Short mmCIF file of C-alpha atoms in Angstrom, two decimals:
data_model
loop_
_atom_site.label_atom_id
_atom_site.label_comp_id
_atom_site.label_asym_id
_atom_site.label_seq_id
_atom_site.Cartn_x
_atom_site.Cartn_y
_atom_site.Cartn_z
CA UNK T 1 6.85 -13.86 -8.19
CA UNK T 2 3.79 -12.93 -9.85
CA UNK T 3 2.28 -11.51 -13.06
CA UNK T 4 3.67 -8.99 -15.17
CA UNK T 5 0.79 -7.97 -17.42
CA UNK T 6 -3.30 -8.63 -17.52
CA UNK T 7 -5.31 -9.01 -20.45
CA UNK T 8 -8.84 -8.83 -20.95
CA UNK T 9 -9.48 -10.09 -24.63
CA UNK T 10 -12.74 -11.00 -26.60
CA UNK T 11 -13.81 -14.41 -28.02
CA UNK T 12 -11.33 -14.00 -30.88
CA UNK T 13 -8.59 -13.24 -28.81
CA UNK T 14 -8.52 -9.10 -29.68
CA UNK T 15 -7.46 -7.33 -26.54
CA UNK T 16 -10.04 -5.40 -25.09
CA UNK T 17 -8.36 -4.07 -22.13
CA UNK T 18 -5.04 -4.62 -20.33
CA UNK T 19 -2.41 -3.37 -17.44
CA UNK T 20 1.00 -3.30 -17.56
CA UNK T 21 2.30 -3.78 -13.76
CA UNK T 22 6.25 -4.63 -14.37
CA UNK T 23 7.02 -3.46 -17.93
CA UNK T 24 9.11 -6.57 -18.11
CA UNK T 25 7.16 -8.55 -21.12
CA UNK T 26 6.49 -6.03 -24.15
CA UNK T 27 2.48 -5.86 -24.28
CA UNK T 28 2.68 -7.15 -28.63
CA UNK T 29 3.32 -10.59 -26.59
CA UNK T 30 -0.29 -11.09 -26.00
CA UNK T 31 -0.86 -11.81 -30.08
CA UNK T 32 0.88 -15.42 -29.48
CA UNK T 33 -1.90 -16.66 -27.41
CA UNK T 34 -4.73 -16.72 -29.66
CA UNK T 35 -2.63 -18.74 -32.55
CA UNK T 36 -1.10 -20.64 -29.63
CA UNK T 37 -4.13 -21.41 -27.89
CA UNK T 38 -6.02 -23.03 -31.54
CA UNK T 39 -3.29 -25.23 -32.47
CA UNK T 40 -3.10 -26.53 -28.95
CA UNK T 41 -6.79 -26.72 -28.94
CA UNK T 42 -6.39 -28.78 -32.10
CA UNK T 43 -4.08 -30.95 -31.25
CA UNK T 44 -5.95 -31.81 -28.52
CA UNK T 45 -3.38 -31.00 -25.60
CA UNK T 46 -4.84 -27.64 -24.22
CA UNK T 47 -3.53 -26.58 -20.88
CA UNK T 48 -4.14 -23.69 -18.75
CA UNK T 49 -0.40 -22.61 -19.06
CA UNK T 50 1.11 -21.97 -22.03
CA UNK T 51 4.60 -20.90 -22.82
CA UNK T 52 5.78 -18.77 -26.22
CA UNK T 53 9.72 -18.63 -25.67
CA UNK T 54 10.77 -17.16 -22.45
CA UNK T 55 6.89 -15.99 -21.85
CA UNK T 56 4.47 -17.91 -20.18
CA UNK T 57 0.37 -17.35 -20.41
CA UNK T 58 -1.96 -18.32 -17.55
CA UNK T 59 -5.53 -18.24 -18.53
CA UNK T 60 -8.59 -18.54 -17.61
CA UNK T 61 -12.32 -18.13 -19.99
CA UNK T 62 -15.28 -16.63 -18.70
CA UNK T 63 -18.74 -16.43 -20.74
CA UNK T 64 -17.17 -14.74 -23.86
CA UNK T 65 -14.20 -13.36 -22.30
CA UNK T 66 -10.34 -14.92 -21.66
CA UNK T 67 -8.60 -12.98 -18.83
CA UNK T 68 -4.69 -13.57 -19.10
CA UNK T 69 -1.83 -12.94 -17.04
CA UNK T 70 1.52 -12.95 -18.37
CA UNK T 71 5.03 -13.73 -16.73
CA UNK T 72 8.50 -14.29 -17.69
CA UNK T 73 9.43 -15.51 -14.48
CA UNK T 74 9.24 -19.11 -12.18
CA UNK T 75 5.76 -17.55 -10.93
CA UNK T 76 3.69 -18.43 -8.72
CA UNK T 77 0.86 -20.18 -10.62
CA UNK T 78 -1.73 -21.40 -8.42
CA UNK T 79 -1.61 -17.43 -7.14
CA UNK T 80 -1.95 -16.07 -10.02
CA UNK T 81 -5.16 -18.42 -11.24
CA UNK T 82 -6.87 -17.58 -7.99
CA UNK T 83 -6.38 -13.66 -8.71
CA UNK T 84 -7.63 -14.29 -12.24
CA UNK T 85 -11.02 -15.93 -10.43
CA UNK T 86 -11.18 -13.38 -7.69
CA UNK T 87 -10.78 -10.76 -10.56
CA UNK T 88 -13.73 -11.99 -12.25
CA UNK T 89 -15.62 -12.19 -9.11
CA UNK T 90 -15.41 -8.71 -8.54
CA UNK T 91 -16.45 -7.68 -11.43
CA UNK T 92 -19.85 -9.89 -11.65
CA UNK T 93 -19.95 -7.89 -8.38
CA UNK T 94 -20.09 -4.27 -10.08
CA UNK T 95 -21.25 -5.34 -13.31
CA UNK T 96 -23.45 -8.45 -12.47
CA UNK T 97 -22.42 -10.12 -15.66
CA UNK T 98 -19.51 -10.32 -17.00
CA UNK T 99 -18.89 -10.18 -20.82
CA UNK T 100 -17.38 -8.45 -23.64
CA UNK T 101 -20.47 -5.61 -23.31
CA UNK T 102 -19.86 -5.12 -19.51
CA UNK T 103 -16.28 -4.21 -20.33
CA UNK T 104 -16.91 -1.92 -23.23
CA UNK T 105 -19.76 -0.29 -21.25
CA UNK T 106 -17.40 0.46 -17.91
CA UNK T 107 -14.03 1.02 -19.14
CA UNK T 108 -12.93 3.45 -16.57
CA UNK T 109 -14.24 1.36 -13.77
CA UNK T 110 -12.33 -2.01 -14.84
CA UNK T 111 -8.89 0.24 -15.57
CA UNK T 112 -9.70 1.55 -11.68
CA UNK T 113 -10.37 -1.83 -10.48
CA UNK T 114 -7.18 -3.27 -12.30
CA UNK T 115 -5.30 -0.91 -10.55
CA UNK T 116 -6.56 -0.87 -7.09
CA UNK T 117 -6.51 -5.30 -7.61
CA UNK T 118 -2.79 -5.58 -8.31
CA UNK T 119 0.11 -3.34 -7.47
CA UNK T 120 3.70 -4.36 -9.45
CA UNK T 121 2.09 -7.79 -9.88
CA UNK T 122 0.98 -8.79 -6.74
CA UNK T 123 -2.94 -9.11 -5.50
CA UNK T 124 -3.69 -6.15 -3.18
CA UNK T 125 -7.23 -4.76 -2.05
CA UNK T 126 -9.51 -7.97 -3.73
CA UNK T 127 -12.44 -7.49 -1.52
CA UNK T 128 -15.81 -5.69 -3.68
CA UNK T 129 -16.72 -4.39 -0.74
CA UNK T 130 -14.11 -2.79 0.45
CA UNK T 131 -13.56 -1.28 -2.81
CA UNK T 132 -16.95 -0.50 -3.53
CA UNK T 133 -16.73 2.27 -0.80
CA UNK T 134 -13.92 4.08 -3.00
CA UNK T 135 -14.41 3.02 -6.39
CA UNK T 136 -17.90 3.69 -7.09
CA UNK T 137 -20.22 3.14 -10.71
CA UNK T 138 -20.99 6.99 -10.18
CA UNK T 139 -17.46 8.00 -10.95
CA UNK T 140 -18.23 10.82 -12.64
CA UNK T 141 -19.93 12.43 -9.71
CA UNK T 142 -17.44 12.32 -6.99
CA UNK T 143 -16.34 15.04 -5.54
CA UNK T 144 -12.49 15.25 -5.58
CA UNK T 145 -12.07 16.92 -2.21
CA UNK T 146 -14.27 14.30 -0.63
CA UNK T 147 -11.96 11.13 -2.23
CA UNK T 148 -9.95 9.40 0.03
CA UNK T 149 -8.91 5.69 0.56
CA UNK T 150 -10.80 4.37 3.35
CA UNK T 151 -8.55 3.14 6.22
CA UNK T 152 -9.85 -0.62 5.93
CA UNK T 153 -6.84 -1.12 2.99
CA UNK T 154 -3.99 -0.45 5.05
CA UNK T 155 -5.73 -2.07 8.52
CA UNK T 156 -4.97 -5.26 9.62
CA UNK T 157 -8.28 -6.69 8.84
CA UNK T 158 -8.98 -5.22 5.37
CA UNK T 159 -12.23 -7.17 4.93
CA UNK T 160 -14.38 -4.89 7.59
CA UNK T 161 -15.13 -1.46 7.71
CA UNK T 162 -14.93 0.68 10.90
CA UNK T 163 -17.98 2.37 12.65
CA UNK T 164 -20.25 -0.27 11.32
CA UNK T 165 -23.76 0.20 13.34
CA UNK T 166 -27.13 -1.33 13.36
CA UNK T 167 -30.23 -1.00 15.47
CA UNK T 168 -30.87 -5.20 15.84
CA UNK T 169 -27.40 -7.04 15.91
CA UNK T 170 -27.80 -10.29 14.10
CA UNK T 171 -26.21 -13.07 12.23
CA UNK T 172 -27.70 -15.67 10.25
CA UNK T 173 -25.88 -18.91 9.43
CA UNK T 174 -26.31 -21.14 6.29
CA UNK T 175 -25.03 -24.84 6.45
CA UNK T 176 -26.11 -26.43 2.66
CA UNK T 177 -24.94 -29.71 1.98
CA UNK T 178 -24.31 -30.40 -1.73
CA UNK T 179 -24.85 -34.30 -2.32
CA UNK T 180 -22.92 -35.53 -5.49
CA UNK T 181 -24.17 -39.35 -6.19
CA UNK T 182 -23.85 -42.09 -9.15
CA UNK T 183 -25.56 -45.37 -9.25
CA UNK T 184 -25.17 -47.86 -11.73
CA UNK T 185 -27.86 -49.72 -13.49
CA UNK T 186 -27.43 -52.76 -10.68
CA UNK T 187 -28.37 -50.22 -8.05
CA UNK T 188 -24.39 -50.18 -6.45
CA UNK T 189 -23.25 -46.79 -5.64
CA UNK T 190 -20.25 -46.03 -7.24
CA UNK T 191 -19.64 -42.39 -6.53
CA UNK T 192 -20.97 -40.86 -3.24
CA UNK T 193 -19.51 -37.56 -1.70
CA UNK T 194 -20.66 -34.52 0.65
CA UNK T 195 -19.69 -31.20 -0.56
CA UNK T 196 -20.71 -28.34 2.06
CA UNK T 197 -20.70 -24.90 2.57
CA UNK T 198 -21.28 -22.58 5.58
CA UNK T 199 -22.57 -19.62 4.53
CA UNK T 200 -23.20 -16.29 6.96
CA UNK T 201 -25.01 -13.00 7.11
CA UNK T 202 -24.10 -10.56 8.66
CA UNK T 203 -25.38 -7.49 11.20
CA UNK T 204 -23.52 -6.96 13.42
CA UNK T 205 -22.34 -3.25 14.67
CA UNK T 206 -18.54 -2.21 15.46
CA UNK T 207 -15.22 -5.17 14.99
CA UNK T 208 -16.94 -7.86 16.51
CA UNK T 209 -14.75 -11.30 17.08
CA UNK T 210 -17.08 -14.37 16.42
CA UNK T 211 -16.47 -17.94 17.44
CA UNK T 212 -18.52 -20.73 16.27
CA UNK T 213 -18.11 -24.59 17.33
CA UNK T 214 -18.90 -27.43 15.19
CA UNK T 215 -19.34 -31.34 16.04
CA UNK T 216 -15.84 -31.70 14.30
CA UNK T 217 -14.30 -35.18 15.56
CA UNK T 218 -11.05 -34.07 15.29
CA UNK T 219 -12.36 -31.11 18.27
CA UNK T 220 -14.02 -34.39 20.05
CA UNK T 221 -10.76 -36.20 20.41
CA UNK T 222 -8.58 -33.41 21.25
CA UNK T 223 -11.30 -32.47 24.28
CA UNK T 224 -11.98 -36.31 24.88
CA UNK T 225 -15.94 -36.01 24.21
CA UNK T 226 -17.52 -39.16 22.98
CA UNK T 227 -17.15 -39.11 18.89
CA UNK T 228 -20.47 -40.63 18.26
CA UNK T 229 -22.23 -37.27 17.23
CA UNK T 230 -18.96 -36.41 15.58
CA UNK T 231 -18.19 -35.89 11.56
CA UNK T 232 -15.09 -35.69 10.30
CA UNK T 233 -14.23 -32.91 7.77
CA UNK T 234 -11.76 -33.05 4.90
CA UNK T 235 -10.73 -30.38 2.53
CA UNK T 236 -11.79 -27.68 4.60
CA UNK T 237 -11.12 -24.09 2.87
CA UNK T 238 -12.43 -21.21 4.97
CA UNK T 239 -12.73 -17.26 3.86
CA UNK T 240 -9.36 -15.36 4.06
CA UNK T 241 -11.13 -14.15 8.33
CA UNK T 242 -10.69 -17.13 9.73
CA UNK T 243 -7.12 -17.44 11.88
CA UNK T 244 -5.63 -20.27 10.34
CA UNK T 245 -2.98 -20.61 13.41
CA UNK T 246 -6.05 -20.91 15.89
CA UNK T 247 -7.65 -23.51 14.20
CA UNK T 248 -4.64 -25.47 12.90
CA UNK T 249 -4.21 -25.43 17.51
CA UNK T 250 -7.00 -25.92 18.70
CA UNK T 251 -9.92 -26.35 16.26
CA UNK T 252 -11.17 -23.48 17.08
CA UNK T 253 -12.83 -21.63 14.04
CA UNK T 254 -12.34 -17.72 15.37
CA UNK T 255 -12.77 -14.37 12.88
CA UNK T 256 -13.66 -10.80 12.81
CA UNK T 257 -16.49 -11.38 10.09
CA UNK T 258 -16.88 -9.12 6.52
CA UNK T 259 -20.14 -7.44 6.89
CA UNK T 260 -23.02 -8.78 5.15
CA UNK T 261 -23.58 -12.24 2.86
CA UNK T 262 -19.82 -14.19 2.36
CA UNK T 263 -19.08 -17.72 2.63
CA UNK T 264 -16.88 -18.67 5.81
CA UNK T 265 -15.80 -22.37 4.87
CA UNK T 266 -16.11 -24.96 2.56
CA UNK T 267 -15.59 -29.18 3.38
CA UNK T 268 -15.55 -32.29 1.72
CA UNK T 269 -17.29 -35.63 2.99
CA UNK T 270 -16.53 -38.89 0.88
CA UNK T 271 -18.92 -40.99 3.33
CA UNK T 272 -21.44 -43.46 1.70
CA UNK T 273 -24.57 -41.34 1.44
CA UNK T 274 -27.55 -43.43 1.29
CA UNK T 275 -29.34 -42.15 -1.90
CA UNK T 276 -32.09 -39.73 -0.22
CA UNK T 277 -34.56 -40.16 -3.26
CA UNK T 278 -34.54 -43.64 -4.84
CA UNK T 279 -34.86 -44.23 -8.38
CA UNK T 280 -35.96 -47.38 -10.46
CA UNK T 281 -37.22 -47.55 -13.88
CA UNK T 282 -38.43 -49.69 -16.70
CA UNK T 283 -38.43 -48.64 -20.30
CA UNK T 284 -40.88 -51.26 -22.52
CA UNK T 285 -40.53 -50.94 -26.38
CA UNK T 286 -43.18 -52.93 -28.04
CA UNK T 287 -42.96 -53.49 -31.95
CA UNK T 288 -41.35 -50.24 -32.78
CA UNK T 289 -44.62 -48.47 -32.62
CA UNK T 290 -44.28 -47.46 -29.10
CA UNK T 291 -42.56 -46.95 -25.58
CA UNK T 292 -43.90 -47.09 -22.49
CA UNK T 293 -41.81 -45.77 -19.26
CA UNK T 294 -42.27 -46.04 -15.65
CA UNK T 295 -40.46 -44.65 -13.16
CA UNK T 296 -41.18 -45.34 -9.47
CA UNK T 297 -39.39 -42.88 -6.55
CA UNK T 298 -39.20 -43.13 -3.33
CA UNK T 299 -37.45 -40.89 -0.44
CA UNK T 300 -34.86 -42.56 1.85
CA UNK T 301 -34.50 -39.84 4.21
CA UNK T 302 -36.46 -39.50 7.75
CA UNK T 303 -39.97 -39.02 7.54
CA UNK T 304 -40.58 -35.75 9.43
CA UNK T 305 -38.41 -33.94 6.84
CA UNK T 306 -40.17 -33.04 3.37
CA UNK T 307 -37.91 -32.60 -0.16
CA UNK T 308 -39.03 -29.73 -2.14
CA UNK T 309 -38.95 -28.54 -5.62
CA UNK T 310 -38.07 -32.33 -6.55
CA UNK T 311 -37.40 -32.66 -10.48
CA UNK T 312 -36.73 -35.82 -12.20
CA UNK T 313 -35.45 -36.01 -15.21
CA UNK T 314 -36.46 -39.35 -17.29
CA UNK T 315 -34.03 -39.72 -20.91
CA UNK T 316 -36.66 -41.06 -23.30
CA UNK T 317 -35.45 -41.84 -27.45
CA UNK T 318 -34.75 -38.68 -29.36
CA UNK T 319 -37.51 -40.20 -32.19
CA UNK T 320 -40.26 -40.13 -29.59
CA UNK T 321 -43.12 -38.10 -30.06
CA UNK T 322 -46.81 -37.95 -28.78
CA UNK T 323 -46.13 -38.02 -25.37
CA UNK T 324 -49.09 -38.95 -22.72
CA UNK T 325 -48.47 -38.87 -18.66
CA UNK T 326 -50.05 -40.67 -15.37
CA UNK T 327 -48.61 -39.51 -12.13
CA UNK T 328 -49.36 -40.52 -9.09
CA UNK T 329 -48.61 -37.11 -7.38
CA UNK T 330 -46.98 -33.86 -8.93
CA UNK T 331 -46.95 -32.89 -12.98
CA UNK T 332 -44.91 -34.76 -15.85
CA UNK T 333 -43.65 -32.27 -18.97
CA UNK T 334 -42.03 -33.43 -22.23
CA UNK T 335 -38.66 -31.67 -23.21
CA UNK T 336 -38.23 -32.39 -26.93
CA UNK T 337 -34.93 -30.03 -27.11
CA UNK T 338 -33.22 -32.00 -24.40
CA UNK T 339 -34.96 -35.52 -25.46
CA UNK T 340 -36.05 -35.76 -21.50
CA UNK T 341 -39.48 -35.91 -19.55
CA UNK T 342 -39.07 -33.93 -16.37
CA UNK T 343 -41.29 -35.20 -13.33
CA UNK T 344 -41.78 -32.12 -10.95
CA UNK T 345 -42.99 -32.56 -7.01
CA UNK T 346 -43.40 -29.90 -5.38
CA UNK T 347 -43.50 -31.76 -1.71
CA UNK T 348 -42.00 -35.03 -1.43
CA UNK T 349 -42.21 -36.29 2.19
CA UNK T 350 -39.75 -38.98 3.72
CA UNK T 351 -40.64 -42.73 3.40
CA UNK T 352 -43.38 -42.07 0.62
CA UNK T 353 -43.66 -43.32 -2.81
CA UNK T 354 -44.77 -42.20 -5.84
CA UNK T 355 -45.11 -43.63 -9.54
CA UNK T 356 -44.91 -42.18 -13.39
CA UNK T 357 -46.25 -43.57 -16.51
CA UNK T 358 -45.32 -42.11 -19.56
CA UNK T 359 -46.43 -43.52 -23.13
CA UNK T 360 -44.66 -42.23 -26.19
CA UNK T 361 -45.04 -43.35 -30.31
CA UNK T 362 -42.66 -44.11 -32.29
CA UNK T 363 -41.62 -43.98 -35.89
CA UNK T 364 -42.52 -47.15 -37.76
CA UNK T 365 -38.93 -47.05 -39.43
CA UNK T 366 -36.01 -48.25 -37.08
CA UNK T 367 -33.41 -45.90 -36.48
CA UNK T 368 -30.27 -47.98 -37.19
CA UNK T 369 -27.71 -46.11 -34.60
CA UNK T 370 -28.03 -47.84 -31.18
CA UNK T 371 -28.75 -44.76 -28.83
CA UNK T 372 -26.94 -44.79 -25.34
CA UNK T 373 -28.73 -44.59 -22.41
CA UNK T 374 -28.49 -41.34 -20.28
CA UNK T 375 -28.42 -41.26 -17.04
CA UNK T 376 -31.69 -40.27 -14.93
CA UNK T 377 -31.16 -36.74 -12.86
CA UNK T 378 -32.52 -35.75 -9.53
CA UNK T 379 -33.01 -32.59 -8.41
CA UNK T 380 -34.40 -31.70 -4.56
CA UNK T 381 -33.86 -29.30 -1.66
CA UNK T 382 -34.76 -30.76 1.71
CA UNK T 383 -34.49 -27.91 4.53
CA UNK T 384 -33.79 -28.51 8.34
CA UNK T 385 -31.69 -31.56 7.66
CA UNK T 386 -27.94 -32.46 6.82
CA UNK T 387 -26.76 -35.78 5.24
CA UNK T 388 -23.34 -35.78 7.40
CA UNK T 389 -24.97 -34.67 10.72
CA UNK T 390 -22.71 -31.74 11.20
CA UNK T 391 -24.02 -29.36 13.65
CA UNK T 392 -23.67 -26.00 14.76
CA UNK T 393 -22.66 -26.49 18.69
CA UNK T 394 -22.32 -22.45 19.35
CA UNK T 395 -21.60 -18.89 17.92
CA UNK T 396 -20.30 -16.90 20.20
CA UNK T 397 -20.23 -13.28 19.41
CA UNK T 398 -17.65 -10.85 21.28
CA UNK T 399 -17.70 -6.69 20.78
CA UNK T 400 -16.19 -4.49 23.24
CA UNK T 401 -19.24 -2.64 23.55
CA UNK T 402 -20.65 -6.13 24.83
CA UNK T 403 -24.05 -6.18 23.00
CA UNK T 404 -26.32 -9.22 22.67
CA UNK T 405 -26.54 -11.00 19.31
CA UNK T 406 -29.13 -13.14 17.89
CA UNK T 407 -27.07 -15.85 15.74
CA UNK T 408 -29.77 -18.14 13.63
CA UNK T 409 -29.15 -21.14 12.36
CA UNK T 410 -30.46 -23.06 9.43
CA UNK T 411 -29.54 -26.49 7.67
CA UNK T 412 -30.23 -27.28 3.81
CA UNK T 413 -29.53 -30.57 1.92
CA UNK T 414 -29.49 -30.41 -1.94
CA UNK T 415 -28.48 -32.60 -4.97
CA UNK T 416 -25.21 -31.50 -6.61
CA UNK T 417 -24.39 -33.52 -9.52
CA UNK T 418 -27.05 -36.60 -8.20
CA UNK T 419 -27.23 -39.41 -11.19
CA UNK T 420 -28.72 -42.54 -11.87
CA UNK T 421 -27.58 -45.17 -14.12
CA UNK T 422 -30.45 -47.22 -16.06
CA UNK T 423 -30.00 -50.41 -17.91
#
């Protein structure tokens, strides 16, 4: 089972917009969930499911918005949150942002999209692509004898169009690695994970079937290669193209692609990542007239590959003021609204090291409240280069027509949520 009803309300919990797809939970329902969702709020045991006698609310919040399903039966939950996220997906896709104005501003198109999303409370057509060839921003100017569904909804593969041509048959492959990282102030690692993405564009003419191999170890021991150049994926989540049954057999990652930008898979690598850029610090107070920081960084990572855009982020005391900076390479800024001094590089080859001094005053009068110490942030990019060593053996690209593809590849590391502790 699924949801009955969808609500669109505002910040204060005033419906905005809503469809009624089983008739089975009266639509005055919805003015439980604000009350319901404050007192839960303030007893400090929200949840993303809440219940008002036999009706149950699943929620989500976006920007200014809460989008709301409601269901009186046993549904199925984890279903209905990931139409609730898909919903809001495709309509960042027609409106680019999604808030209360972007719903008051295309009320027809949302009422369309609602209905063409869901049908009696189950997810239908939930590809903006697809439904951007029949549900268009020009409403207004369609001609009615020209409307018709395309055939992609009731095909098979309802993520592809038909008759798809281009001159220069391409596709252009994405792997960025996502490196989440926390160090404590001894220098131990205490948190270190991968999280990657494959990403693809693509050009490709006609209902091509694609194929592309990966240095998965799991592949490498089913085929009895050597699993030195191996890495072993967990949590992998791929795009709804992907045949599940092939892969679960054999490995083998096989799919009639969507055309243009989508992401194919997602993975998960809890490995101990040596920290690319290095971090050490030492903050000197003297007499509480003044503080003097240094940071020194270095990067970890081979030296033919370069970090860009690096940013540091340096917590200095929320009292400090007159700020003066020495850098050995790149610029230093002060941030009084976020009490932080951020340290840009623009180019931050492997092996090297570089050094900050910052001096700051302080007020003669001791503040009495002992301030924590935040953590120090690191943000980089470093192209042609992947923490894990996953690799992209082969794309093969098959079309009846038999064509010949150009499939390009290209590897990107990046911080995620990359922290160090300082003591």
């Amino acid at each position: 089972m699924s949801a009955s009803a969808v609500f669109i309300l505002d910040v204060k919990g005033k419906p905005l917009i809503s469809r009624n797809y089983k008739g089975d939970v009266p639509m005055t329902e919805i003015d439980h969930f604000m009350p319901l969702l404050m007192q839960r709020e303030e007893e400090g045991v929200l949840a993303p499911l809440l219940s008002h006698g036999r009706v149950h609310f699943l929620w989500i919040k976006h920007s200014n918005l809460y989008l709301v399903a409601t269901t009186l039966k046993n549904a199925n939950a984890s279903l209905v949150y990931s139409f609730l996220y898909k919903t809001v997906e495709v309509f960042c896709e027609y409106f680019k942002e999604l808030e209360e104005e972007s719903i008051r501003d295309n009320f027809v198109i949302v009422y369309e999209l609602l209905d063409e999303l869901m049908d009696f409370g189950f997810p239908q057509t939930t590809d903006s692509k697809i439904l951007q060839e029949y549900i268009t921003q020009q409403g207004n100017k369609l001609e009615t004898g020209k409307s018709r569904v395309p055939s992609t909804v009731t095909n098979a593969v309802s993520w592809r169009s038909e008759g798809i041509k281009y001159k220069k048959n391409e596709v252009f492959i994405d792997v960025i690695e996502s490196v989440n990282l926390l160090v404590n102030a001894n220098g131990s690692v205490l948190l270190s994970e991968i999280v990657g993405t494959i990403k693809l564009k693509v050009f490709l003419s006609g209902m091509p079937e694609l194929r592309l191999g990966l240095n998965d170890r799991v592949l490498f021991e089913l085929t009895g290669r050597s699993k030195n150049k191996s890495v072993e994926l967990e949590d992998v989540k791929f795009h709804q193209c992907v045949r599940l049954s092939r892969f679960d057999n054999d490995r083998t990652i096989s799919f009639i692609p969507p055309d243009g930008d989508f992401e194919l898979m997602s993975y998960r690598l809890s490995t101990q990542v040596k920290p690319l850029i290095w971090i050490e610090s030492v903050i000197e107070k003297f007499s509480h007239s003044r503080v003097e920081i240094m940071v020194k960084a270095k990067g970890q990572f081979k030296k033919q590959s370069v970090a860009n855009g690096v940013e540091i982020s340096v917590p200095v005391p929320s009292d400090a003021d007159s700020p003066r900076f020495k850098t050995s390479v790149g610029s230093a800024k002060y941030v009084p609204e976020k009490n932080v001094v951020i340290w840009s590089i623009k180019s931050f080859p492997g092996g090297k090291e570089y050094l900050m001094r910052a001096h700051f005053g302080l007020p003669s009068v001791e503040t009495e409240e002992v301030e924590g110490r935040p953590p120090i942030g690191v943000k980089f990019e470093i192209p042609y280069f992947t923490v894990s060593g996953i690799q992209v053996r082969y794309m093969k690209i098959i079309e009846k027509s038999g064509y010949q593809a150009l499939p390009w590849v290209r590897y990107i590391t990046q911080s995620g949520d990359y922290q160090l502790r300082t003591s």
